[in-house]
């Protein structure tokens, strides 16, 4: 064991040595030999040179070595200077002869680093950096520090650093302050802590200079065996404004690389400019900032993970979440710019998503928006949904620019002079190559013109949804010219064919405006060509419609409405028709109207009815009417029916005229019903009264010149009769019951020819029109003072007549029958029907005292007669004067005998008379006869008869016997013998 004295001696010796060394060290440090050795060592290891002007050694307050005015030159790698370098070596290693710096302080360094050009790697050699490769690079980089300075702390004050490559400036750091702590416990366990600030960082990229100001960077790195972690405690920039912190973890477990960053108050405009300049064409920066153009991000988080460092930049591995304020988002593919954007933004799986967005879109305010856009080039996903408080002209401009679909664009182009605003939802998507648009708008307030419509459309409220080949309208209220609509709901789709589904709506149509437009369509022009003008208003209080426009047979339609003072001017009616008021309903099969007040000419009617078959073809009209029509209306109706008959009558026939049977007016209709069908029967049933005439109840059918009176009841103070008359292709029916007086006919017809007479009875005729069919007659009929006017102009008068029918025969008994000045008194006949003929067998008929019995046969339009005329010992003064209608005055006795026959139509009978005639006059005086007088004059002048003949005008001509024999040949009587 050493003694105390020996130990004290040893310590004293060591202290003296150390003091001696310390006293000698400054001289040694400043010696040229040390500089030479130091440069040699540095050049051997780095290939560079270091020089300093002066070196100082200090013991207090801490052992340190200070090198002043240091210059470094590492050939083409680095050059620069440092005002001073302070090295604080660790004390105990120094005692062992080891120089291990514990702290290094660089004061005002100004360094230029020239980065070497990396060797190009073959594509097969290029690979993503793995954990093992990163570990290897760290081991190589820290190998020198592990042995030389495992606990080094580096300070830099007021430093400047310039980086260049191939003599091109890359960056410049100004006023750098740095504190770097290195703690290496063993080769596979290190920790680095860094605190730094830079007043200005200048970057040069792509011929552009970027300046970052007020940079503060604090962080640490730590490695423990197979795990690396780098934490960024603070990264702050004053310009551009930026605050970021985060961590990078590299481990042997999957995923090997994981990066998380958080930031706040990031200025997008300046950050975007810097990022794009730095990144160039590098993804994902380019893709992200192609959409994100400006604004401020109040909060942002970044996460990425992968199996390599390069995988951290893969869009599919990146998740970014942030809150954008007053931002600008652009969709360059469709030239759409959103400004003043506020909302949440997420980038995940290469897709940019925005939610809870509010924005400005070219003059419109947007809110509650969502956005999806693919950032990668391998996808064209895009979808934008945005609620808009829209300026409609600007919205139209946006749609036209964004949506390139030709049909959609054509539809939008048809809208012109658009003014107004709306609140709506804009939906664009689902891909950028074929953007489809949908617009859902509410609170509409607009005016616009639309191609094809003659008047502007105004909308004051409602909703509209507009998509490709589909329009949906809900609760629309507005105007169309002077017309108005409300509660209008409709779907219009033209995917395959134009299909309309109108579910509700109220309309007030001003026909003054609408009719000229409707009448101009090719589909309506022909049908409405005779309607000159329509005025008034048509209201629809409810309307539904469903079907394809080009298949009207499948339309489903229903509506309820009213008319207000509608006026119609048409060439078919000589005056304006006014429909003052009325209600109507319609469906797919019929149009029904009620209580429609109509005025026209001198008609005043209330109409109700049903029109069936519309809108394809009108195939039935059911009409009820009440009211009055005057003489002008009756005249028009009669002329219209005659024109219709004339149009249907062959050219060889002459249509019947009815001038003598015009009814008196006004006519008052009560409960009248009219049924019309095309190419079928038109029927009328109802009551008609005449102001000073009878009341009529009619049940009538009319079809192509065939008037069928099923029942006609005539009643007034004189008459009470019912008549039925049916004439069709199968049979002829006539039924008369009651009393019909001529005064009733006088009050019914104008210029009527029934100036006296009366019918009374119950008589029925049923006559089938087929050959060999036998008619059936029943009943009795009495007439008095009847006058029958013939088409030839003559007339037949009947004093009293009684008809009794039973089966196929009618017995007629008349007290007197007259024709012109001829009177048959009495007349008895039997009328029979056989084999399509009417046989009139006259058993008793005295004409001028001559019995004229015989047979008249009527077969259709052909007549034949066979009469025997016999008279014995007749008084010539009465009978012959009667026969000659007073042209001959004679006395004496007459025997008359003739048998005449004739055939032909009625007007031909007298021209076709055939048969003998014999008249024998005895013991009388001829007082007046033009024929006899002229004969005597001829005899006197020619003196054929000797002596003087009597003067017929003065003395008359006495005869004892005159016998005349002759023959009827047509319309002539041939005198064969006179004696």
CSV table of C-alpha atoms in Angstrom, one decimal, residues 8 10 103 154 164 207 266 301 407-408 457 505 577 636 703 709 735 749 758 785 865 896 909 922:
chain,number,residue,atom,x,y,z
A,8,UNK,CA,0.4,13.4,-2.6
A,10,UNK,CA,2.0,11.7,-7.5
A,103,UNK,CA,-20.1,21.2,-27.9
A,154,UNK,CA,-23.8,21.9,-32.2
A,164,UNK,CA,-26.0,24.8,-55.6
A,207,UNK,CA,-36.1,29.5,-62.9
A,266,UNK,CA,-52.0,27.7,-43.6
A,301,UNK,CA,-53.8,16.7,-40.8
A,407,UNK,CA,-79.4,17.3,-76.3
A,408,UNK,CA,-79.0,19.0,-72.9
A,457,UNK,CA,-93.0,32.5,-69.3
A,505,UNK,CA,-102.2,22.0,-61.8
A,577,UNK,CA,-120.9,32.5,-80.5
A,636,UNK,CA,-129.5,29.0,-90.2
A,703,UNK,CA,-129.8,10.0,-90.7
A,709,UNK,CA,-140.1,10.9,-85.8
A,735,UNK,CA,-149.0,6.4,-86.1
A,749,UNK,CA,-145.8,27.3,-89.4
A,758,UNK,CA,-158.9,19.0,-88.7
A,785,UNK,CA,-162.3,20.6,-94.4
A,865,UNK,CA,-155.6,3.6,-113.6
A,896,UNK,CA,-172.3,9.7,-120.9
A,909,UNK,CA,-151.0,10.0,-116.1
A,922,UNK,CA,-181.2,15.1,-126.8
